[in-house]
Coordinates of C-alpha atoms and ligand atoms in Angstrom, one line a residue:
M1 CA -6.9 14.4 22.8
N2 CA -4.3 17.0 23.2
D3 CA -3.7 20.0 20.9
R4 CA -1.1 19.2 18.3
R5 CA 1.2 22.0 19.3
G6 CA 2.1 20.4 22.5
T7 CA -0.1 22.1 25.0
M8 CA -1.5 19.0 26.6
V9 CA -5.3 18.9 27.1
Q10 CA -5.8 16.0 29.5
T11 CA -9.1 14.3 28.6
E12 CA -11.3 13.0 31.3
I13 CA -10.9 9.3 31.9
R14 CA -14.3 7.8 32.8
D15 CA -13.7 4.1 32.7
S16 CA -13.8 2.5 36.1
V17 CA -11.3 -0.3 35.2
S18 CA -8.1 1.4 34.2
P19 CA -8.0 1.4 30.4
T20 CA -4.8 1.6 28.4
I21 CA -4.0 4.9 26.8
L22 CA -1.9 5.6 23.8
V23 CA 0.9 8.1 24.5
S24 CA 2.8 9.4 21.6
E25 CA 5.8 11.7 21.4
V26 CA 7.4 13.3 18.4
K27 CA 11.0 14.5 18.2
M28 CA 12.8 16.1 15.3
V29 CA 15.9 14.3 14.0
E30 CA 18.9 16.5 14.0
E31 CA 21.2 14.3 12.0
K32 CA 19.3 13.0 9.0
M33 CA 19.3 9.2 8.5
N34 CA 18.8 7.2 5.4
I35 CA 15.4 5.5 5.8
L36 CA 16.5 2.2 4.4
D37 CA 19.4 2.2 6.8
F38 CA 17.0 2.8 9.6
F39 CA 14.7 0.0 8.5
S40 CA 17.7 -2.4 8.1
K41 CA 19.1 -1.5 11.5
Y42 CA 16.1 -3.1 13.1
H43 CA 16.6 -6.5 11.7
A44 CA 15.8 -7.9 15.1
Y45 CA 12.3 -6.6 14.7
K46 CA 11.8 -8.6 11.5
G47 CA 8.1 -9.4 11.1
K48 CA 7.1 -6.1 12.7
R49 CA 8.4 -3.5 10.2
F50 CA 6.7 -1.3 7.7
F51 CA 8.3 0.7 4.8
W52 CA 6.7 3.5 2.7
K53 CA 8.1 5.9 0.1
D54 CA 5.8 7.9 -2.2
P55 CA 6.8 8.6 -5.8
S56 CA 7.9 12.1 -5.0
G57 CA 10.1 11.0 -2.1
K58 CA 8.5 13.7 0.0
N59 CA 6.7 11.3 2.3
M60 CA 8.6 8.4 3.7
I61 CA 7.7 6.3 6.7
V62 CA 9.4 3.4 8.5
G63 CA 7.6 1.7 11.3
I64 CA 9.4 -0.5 13.8
G65 CA 7.7 -2.8 16.3
I66 CA 4.1 -3.0 17.2
C67 CA 2.6 -0.8 19.9
E68 CA -1.1 -1.6 19.2
K69 CA -2.7 -3.8 16.6
I70 CA -5.9 -3.0 14.8
E71 CA -6.9 -6.1 12.9
S72 CA -10.2 -7.5 11.7
S73 CA -11.4 -10.4 9.6
L74 CA -15.1 -9.4 9.5
G75 CA -15.5 -9.2 5.8
E76 CA -17.3 -6.0 4.7
S77 CA -17.4 -4.6 8.2
S78 CA -13.6 -4.6 8.5
Y79 CA -13.5 -1.0 7.3
S80 CA -15.9 0.3 10.0
H81 CA -14.2 -1.9 12.6
V82 CA -10.8 -0.3 11.9
E83 CA -12.3 3.2 11.9
K84 CA -14.1 2.6 15.2
R85 CA -11.1 1.1 16.9
W86 CA -8.8 3.9 15.6
K87 CA -11.2 6.6 16.8
S88 CA -11.5 5.1 20.2
L89 CA -7.8 4.7 20.6
L90 CA -7.3 8.3 19.6
E91 CA -10.1 9.7 21.9
K92 CA -8.0 9.3 25.0
A93 CA -4.6 9.5 23.4
I94 CA -2.0 11.9 24.7
V95 CA 0.2 13.4 21.9
Y96 CA 3.3 15.4 22.5
N97 CA 3.8 16.9 19.1
E98 CA 5.0 20.5 18.5
F99 CA 5.4 20.1 14.7
N100 CA 2.9 21.0 12.1
H101 CA 3.4 18.1 9.6
I102 CA 1.4 15.2 8.3
G103 CA 2.6 11.6 8.9
I104 CA 3.9 12.1 12.5
G105 CA 2.6 11.2 15.9
P106 CA 0.1 8.3 16.1
V107 CA -0.1 6.8 12.7
L108 CA -1.8 3.6 11.6
L109 CA 0.2 1.5 9.2
G110 CA -1.1 -1.4 7.1
G111 CA -3.6 -2.5 4.5
F112 CA -6.8 -4.3 3.6
A113 CA -7.2 -7.5 1.7
F114 CA -8.4 -7.4 -1.9
D115 CA -11.6 -9.3 -1.4
P116 CA -12.7 -10.4 2.1
L117 CA -15.3 -12.7 0.6
K118 CA -12.8 -14.8 -1.4
E119 CA -11.8 -18.2 0.0
K120 CA -8.5 -18.0 1.8
T121 CA -5.5 -20.3 1.4
E122 CA -2.5 -20.7 3.7
L123 CA -0.4 -18.4 1.4
W124 CA -1.5 -15.3 3.4
D125 CA -1.6 -16.9 6.8
G126 CA -0.4 -14.2 9.3
F127 CA -2.1 -11.4 7.5
S128 CA -5.6 -10.3 8.5
E129 CA -8.3 -8.9 6.2
A130 CA -7.7 -5.6 7.7
H131 CA -4.1 -5.6 8.9
F132 CA -3.0 -2.5 10.8
Y133 CA -0.9 -1.4 13.7
V134 CA 0.5 1.6 15.5
P135 CA 4.3 1.1 15.5
Q136 CA 6.5 1.4 18.6
F137 CA 8.9 3.7 16.7
M138 CA 8.5 5.5 13.5
L139 CA 10.8 7.5 11.4
S140 CA 9.0 9.9 9.1
E141 CA 10.7 12.0 6.5
I142 CA 8.2 14.6 5.4
D143 CA 9.2 17.4 3.0
G144 CA 12.8 16.8 3.8
N145 CA 12.4 17.0 7.6
Q146 CA 12.8 13.9 9.7
F147 CA 10.9 13.0 12.9
I148 CA 11.0 10.1 15.3
T149 CA 7.7 9.2 16.9
T150 CA 7.7 6.9 20.0
N151 CA 4.4 5.3 20.9
I152 CA 3.5 3.5 24.2
L153 CA 0.4 2.1 25.8
I154 CA 0.0 2.9 29.4
H155 CA -2.7 2.2 32.0
S156 CA -4.6 5.3 32.9
D157 CA -3.7 5.0 36.6
K158 CA 0.0 5.1 35.6
I159 CA -0.3 8.0 33.3
E160 CA 2.0 10.2 35.5
Y161 CA 4.9 7.9 34.5
A162 CA 4.2 8.2 30.8
K163 CA 7.2 10.5 30.1
E164 CA 9.5 8.2 32.0
V165 CA 8.3 5.2 30.1
L166 CA 8.7 7.1 26.8
R167 CA 12.3 8.0 27.8
K168 CA 13.1 4.4 28.6
Q169 CA 11.7 3.2 25.4
S170 CA 13.7 5.7 23.4
F171 CA 16.9 4.1 24.9
A172 CA 16.2 1.3 22.4
L173 CA 16.8 3.8 19.6
P174 CA 20.4 3.5 18.4
K175 CA 22.5 6.6 18.7
R176 CA 24.0 6.1 15.3
I177 CA 22.7 4.4 12.2
E178 CA 25.3 2.8 10.0
E179 CA 24.9 2.6 6.3
Y180 CA 23.2 -0.5 5.2
T181 CA 25.7 -2.9 3.7
P182 CA 24.0 -4.6 0.9
V183 CA 23.7 -8.3 1.3
S184 CA 23.6 -10.0 -2.0
L185 CA 20.4 -11.8 -2.7
P186 CA 20.6 -15.6 -2.9
S187 CA 20.5 -17.1 -6.4
I188 CA 17.2 -17.9 -8.0
Q189 CA 16.7 -21.6 -8.3
K190 CA 13.5 -21.7 -10.2
V191 CA 10.8 -19.4 -11.5
M192 CA 7.5 -21.2 -11.9
E193 CA 4.5 -19.6 -13.5
V194 CA 1.4 -20.9 -11.8
D195 CA -1.2 -22.5 -14.1
R196 CA 0.1 -20.7 -17.2
E197 CA -2.0 -22.4 -19.8
K198 CA -5.0 -22.7 -17.6
W199 CA -4.9 -18.9 -17.0
K200 CA -5.1 -18.2 -20.7
V201 CA -8.2 -20.5 -21.0
T202 CA -9.7 -18.6 -18.1
V203 CA -9.1 -15.3 -19.9
D204 CA -10.9 -16.7 -22.9
K205 CA -13.8 -17.9 -20.7
V206 CA -14.1 -14.4 -19.2
I207 CA -14.0 -12.7 -22.6
R208 CA -17.1 -14.8 -23.5
K209 CA -18.8 -13.7 -20.3
L210 CA -18.6 -10.0 -21.2
D211 CA -22.0 -9.2 -22.5
G212 CA -24.3 -6.2 -22.3
N213 CA -23.9 -5.6 -18.6
L214 CA -20.5 -6.9 -17.6
K215 CA -17.8 -4.8 -19.4
K216 CA -14.5 -5.5 -17.7
V217 CA -13.0 -8.1 -15.3
V218 CA -9.4 -7.9 -14.0
L219 CA -7.7 -11.3 -13.9
A220 CA -4.5 -11.9 -12.1
R221 CA -2.0 -14.7 -11.9
A222 CA 1.0 -15.6 -9.8
S223 CA 4.6 -16.8 -10.3
K224 CA 6.6 -18.6 -7.7
V225 CA 10.3 -17.7 -7.4
N226 CA 12.5 -20.1 -5.4
F227 CA 15.9 -19.2 -4.0
T228 CA 18.8 -21.3 -2.8
K229 CA 18.6 -19.5 0.6
D230 CA 16.3 -17.1 2.5
I231 CA 15.5 -13.8 0.8
V232 CA 16.9 -10.7 2.4
T233 CA 14.0 -8.2 2.6
E234 CA 16.4 -5.2 3.0
S235 CA 18.1 -6.1 -0.3
V236 CA 14.9 -6.4 -2.2
L237 CA 13.7 -3.0 -0.8
R238 CA 17.0 -1.5 -1.8
N239 CA 16.6 -2.8 -5.4
L240 CA 13.0 -1.5 -5.5
I241 CA 14.1 1.9 -4.3
Q242 CA 16.9 2.1 -6.9
Q243 CA 15.0 0.5 -9.9
Q244 CA 11.5 1.9 -9.4
S245 CA 12.3 5.4 -8.2
N246 CA 9.0 6.8 -9.3
G247 CA 6.8 4.2 -7.6
Y248 CA 5.2 3.8 -4.2
I249 CA 7.7 1.5 -2.5
F250 CA 6.1 -0.4 0.3
A251 CA 6.8 -3.3 2.7
L252 CA 4.5 -4.8 5.3
E253 CA 5.9 -7.6 7.4
A254 CA 3.9 -10.1 9.3
H255 CA 5.6 -12.8 11.3
D256 CA 8.0 -14.5 8.9
K257 CA 6.4 -13.0 5.8
C258 CA 6.9 -9.7 4.0
F259 CA 4.5 -8.2 1.4
T260 CA 6.5 -5.8 -0.7
G261 CA 6.4 -4.0 -4.0
A262 CA 6.7 -0.9 -6.2
S263 CA 3.3 0.3 -7.3
P264 CA 2.6 3.1 -9.8
E265 CA -1.0 3.4 -8.6
R266 CA -2.4 5.8 -6.0
L267 CA -5.8 4.7 -4.6
V268 CA -6.3 7.8 -2.5
K269 CA -4.4 10.5 -0.7
K270 CA -6.0 12.9 1.8
A271 CA -4.3 16.1 3.1
G272 CA -6.8 18.2 5.0
D273 CA -9.9 18.5 2.8
T274 CA -7.9 17.9 -0.4
V275 CA -8.1 14.4 -1.9
F276 CA -6.3 12.8 -4.8
S277 CA -6.9 9.6 -6.7
T278 CA -5.5 8.1 -9.9
C279 CA -7.1 6.3 -12.8
L280 CA -4.5 3.9 -14.1
A281 CA -5.3 1.3 -16.7
G282 CA -4.2 0.5 -20.2
S283 CA -0.6 -0.7 -20.7
I284 CA 2.2 -1.1 -23.3
S285 CA 5.8 -2.0 -23.1
R286 CA 8.8 0.5 -23.0
G287 CA 10.8 1.0 -26.2
N288 CA 14.4 0.2 -26.7
N289 CA 15.1 3.9 -27.5
E290 CA 13.4 7.2 -27.3
V291 CA 11.8 7.1 -30.7
E292 CA 10.4 3.6 -30.2
D293 CA 9.3 4.6 -26.7
S294 CA 7.3 7.6 -27.9
A295 CA 5.8 5.6 -30.8
L296 CA 4.6 3.0 -28.3
A297 CA 3.1 5.8 -26.1
E298 CA 1.3 7.2 -29.1
E299 CA 0.0 3.8 -30.0
L300 CA -1.3 3.3 -26.4
L301 CA -3.0 6.7 -26.4
S302 CA -4.9 5.9 -29.6
D303 CA -5.7 2.2 -29.0
S304 CA -9.4 1.7 -28.5
K305 CA -9.1 -1.5 -26.5
N306 CA -6.8 0.2 -23.9
R307 CA -8.8 3.4 -23.9
E308 CA -11.9 1.3 -23.1
E309 CA -10.1 -0.4 -20.2
H310 CA -9.1 3.0 -19.0
N311 CA -12.5 4.7 -19.4
Y312 CA -14.3 2.3 -17.0
V313 CA -11.8 3.4 -14.3
V314 CA -12.3 7.1 -15.0
K315 CA -16.1 6.7 -15.1
M316 CA -16.2 4.9 -11.7
I317 CA -13.7 7.1 -9.9
K318 CA -15.3 10.3 -11.2
N319 CA -18.7 9.2 -10.1
A320 CA -17.5 8.1 -6.7
M321 CA -15.5 11.4 -6.1
E322 CA -18.4 13.5 -7.2
E323 CA -20.5 11.8 -4.6
V324 CA -18.2 12.8 -1.7
C325 CA -16.6 16.0 -3.0
T326 CA -17.8 19.6 -3.4
T327 CA -15.4 20.0 -6.4
V328 CA -13.7 17.5 -8.6
E329 CA -11.0 18.0 -11.2
I330 CA -10.3 15.5 -13.8
P331 CA -8.9 16.0 -17.3
A332 CA -10.9 14.9 -20.3
N333 CA -8.1 12.7 -21.7
P334 CA -5.5 10.4 -20.3
Q335 CA -1.8 11.1 -20.2
I336 CA 1.1 8.6 -20.3
M337 CA 2.8 7.4 -17.1
K338 CA 6.2 5.8 -17.7
M339 CA 7.6 3.3 -15.3
R340 CA 10.9 1.5 -15.8
D341 CA 9.3 -1.6 -17.4
I342 CA 5.9 -0.4 -18.7
Q343 CA 3.8 2.6 -19.8
H344 CA 0.3 3.2 -18.7
L345 CA -2.7 5.4 -19.5
Y346 CA -3.1 7.7 -16.6
T347 CA -5.7 10.3 -15.5
P348 CA -5.1 12.2 -12.3
V349 CA -8.1 13.1 -10.1
S350 CA -8.3 15.7 -7.3
G351 CA -11.1 17.3 -5.3
K352 CA -12.2 19.0 -2.2
V353 CA -13.9 16.4 0.1
K354 CA -16.9 16.9 2.3
E355 CA -16.2 17.0 6.0
T356 CA -18.2 13.8 6.6
E357 CA -15.7 11.7 4.8
S358 CA -12.6 10.0 6.3
L359 CA -9.7 8.4 4.6
I360 CA -11.1 5.0 5.5
S361 CA -14.5 5.9 4.1
L362 CA -12.8 7.0 0.9
I363 CA -10.9 3.7 0.6
R364 CA -14.1 1.8 1.2
L365 CA -15.8 3.8 -1.5
L366 CA -13.1 3.5 -4.1
H367 CA -11.7 0.0 -3.6
P368 CA -11.6 -2.0 -5.8
T369 CA -11.7 0.4 -8.7
P370 CA -12.2 -1.2 -12.2
A371 CA -8.4 -1.1 -12.5
L372 CA -8.2 -4.1 -10.2
G373 CA -11.8 -5.4 -9.9
G374 CA -13.8 -4.6 -13.1
F375 CA -17.0 -3.0 -14.2
P376 CA -19.6 -3.1 -12.8
R377 CA -17.8 -3.8 -9.5
D378 CA -20.0 -6.4 -7.9
E379 CA -20.5 -8.5 -11.0
A380 CA -16.8 -8.4 -11.8
L381 CA -15.9 -9.5 -8.3
E382 CA -18.2 -12.4 -8.5
V383 CA -16.5 -13.6 -11.7
I384 CA -13.1 -13.2 -10.1
R385 CA -14.2 -15.2 -7.1
E386 CA -15.5 -17.9 -9.3
V387 CA -12.8 -18.3 -12.0
E388 CA -9.5 -16.9 -10.7
G389 CA -7.6 -19.7 -9.0
L390 CA -5.6 -17.3 -6.9
D391 CA -5.7 -16.1 -3.3
R392 CA -4.9 -12.4 -3.9
G393 CA -4.7 -11.7 -0.2
L394 CA -3.4 -8.1 0.1
Y395 CA -2.3 -7.9 -3.6
G396 CA -4.2 -5.3 -5.6
A397 CA -5.5 -3.8 -2.4
P398 CA -5.2 -0.6 -0.4
I399 CA -1.8 -0.3 1.5
G400 CA -0.5 2.7 3.2
W401 CA -0.8 4.9 6.3
L402 CA -3.3 7.1 8.2
D403 CA -2.3 9.8 10.7
Y404 CA -4.1 10.9 13.9
E405 CA -5.4 14.0 12.1
G406 CA -7.0 12.0 9.3
N407 CA -4.3 12.6 6.7
G408 CA -2.6 9.8 4.8
E409 CA -2.2 7.9 1.6
F410 CA -3.0 4.5 0.2
A411 CA -1.5 2.9 -2.9
V412 CA -3.0 0.0 -4.8
S413 CA -0.5 -2.8 -4.0
I414 CA 0.3 -4.0 -7.5
R415 CA 3.8 -4.9 -8.9
S416 CA 4.2 -6.8 -5.6
G417 CA 5.2 -10.0 -4.1
L418 CA 5.0 -12.0 -0.9
L419 CA 8.4 -13.0 0.5
H420 CA 8.5 -16.1 2.7
G421 CA 11.7 -17.8 3.6
N422 CA 13.4 -18.9 0.4
S423 CA 10.5 -18.3 -1.8
A424 CA 8.5 -15.3 -3.3
T425 CA 5.1 -15.3 -4.8
I426 CA 4.7 -12.4 -7.2
F427 CA 1.5 -11.2 -8.7
A428 CA 0.3 -9.5 -11.9
G429 CA -3.1 -8.9 -13.4
C430 CA -4.7 -7.2 -16.4
G431 CA -8.0 -5.7 -17.5
I432 CA -10.0 -8.1 -19.7
V433 CA -12.5 -6.4 -22.0
A434 CA -14.5 -7.7 -25.0
D435 CA -11.6 -6.9 -27.3
S436 CA -9.0 -8.7 -25.3
D437 CA -6.7 -11.4 -26.7
P438 CA -5.6 -14.1 -24.1
E439 CA -2.1 -14.3 -25.6
L440 CA -1.6 -10.5 -25.4
E441 CA -3.0 -10.3 -21.9
Y442 CA -0.6 -13.1 -20.9
T443 CA 2.3 -11.0 -22.3
E444 CA 1.1 -7.9 -20.5
T445 CA 1.1 -9.7 -17.2
A446 CA 4.6 -11.0 -17.9
I447 CA 5.8 -7.4 -18.3
K448 CA 4.1 -6.6 -15.0
F449 CA 6.1 -9.3 -13.2
K450 CA 9.3 -7.6 -14.2
P451 CA 9.6 -4.9 -11.5
M452 CA 9.4 -7.5 -8.7
L453 CA 11.4 -10.2 -10.6
T454 CA 14.2 -7.7 -11.3
A455 CA 14.2 -6.6 -7.7
L456 CA 14.6 -10.2 -6.7
G457 CA 17.6 -10.5 -9.0
G458 CA 15.8 -12.3 -11.8
K459 CA 15.2 -11.2 -15.4
Ligands
ISJ1 C1 -3.5 -5.4 -12.2 C2 -2.4 -4.8 -12.4 O1 -2.3 -3.6 -13.1 C3 -3.5 -2.9 -13.4 C4 -3.9 -3.2 -14.8 C5 -3.6 -2.5 -15.9 C6 -4.0 -2.9 -17.3 O2 -4.6 -4.0 -17.4 O3 -3.6 -2.2 -18.2 C7 -2.8 -1.3 -15.7 C8 -2.5 -0.8 -14.5 C9 -3.1 -1.4 -13.3 O4 -4.3 -0.7 -12.9 C10 -1.1 -5.4 -12.0 O5 0.0 -4.8 -12.3 O6 -1.1 -6.5 -11.4
MG2 MG1 -4.4 -3.9 -19.7

């Protein structure tokens, strides 16, 4: 691979049959664009777009088109498959990049399914268990600077034409990006909670399964939202950006579907050898005014049931991070994270990771944390597989990006929904512990539907 500051180091090509090589070129954008405008401009690429904005707004990525897919449905070995394919693609890659930033050049965009061992339904058809790709074009806004990356695949015996092919491909980039004119969302015809009563019975059943060993199981449910006409992805994203400004806003399209949401939860971020994760579990509603809101926050901080839910997550993430880091920082007590519709117990984690670890190995280590699976992990997953009548697909799972130097970030894809034609399936789950009350857990999931429901124009 070449050196990142543009001096190309041509690697030796050994294969006898001409292999394809990834060539990537990064250019700085002079006239800054709005990233949603950029995403929207490429409506013709619908089905092949990706959107990412982190809570700080310092890292935003839009991917357009597919240059190379890396997909797998190999269960547990999906992680190593993606890692291997990504490494081998990068080995021979030629990167023209004179900028010293993360999130530019060849970047892998996508996500993993929640549980590769769960039986699949047609709901998620079109998405693989590991669903990744290198985009044709990518707009990255990193620390206020914008870059366009163009990626092509070219046969090794045609490598001398790479620059020309890149130039031709970049003709497809529009000279000017107009402001996205919001298209109003079609009206909601019906919101239908899936198996509402049955879900509460399941919660009750799970509470009774919690004994000496099994401490926590996260149960999720879905709600189906039907519209009079097809949903406009751009408009949903626009609402999410406006309404959930401190969330991870993501969208991953596949064929005629789009998985989108606004998550408060980081799974893992890696920047050089520094890694960050988040323990997020324990929830309460927002107040109608500041006094009420603070009182609710205090109530959450001192509530033993919510603290218990939270502590399993801290315990697991702390142990996992200590395994792979030389130093780990984690405060002794949780803080409050306030989102538009809900407040959570939140403990940030950071550390210096050992050289042997990659972002994918960290995802594999951490996912699912007890915030989405349970505690202990394997026992909880077995219960979810057995009792939860839901195909989670990519919900509650790692979604994000990984650059060619190993930096990147993955969120836990909650507060999300799958858009398909004129209907959306939205998801919400909650941590069941011995002290749970099915009715209260039901209400908690109803609050967690709100971010997506509001972005879809509902209440
Ligand atoms: C499972 C979800 O959220 C998770 C469960 C929480 C809880 O039970 O208190 C809180 C935050 C998330 O880790 C969801 O939003 O779907
Ligand atoms: Mg909870």
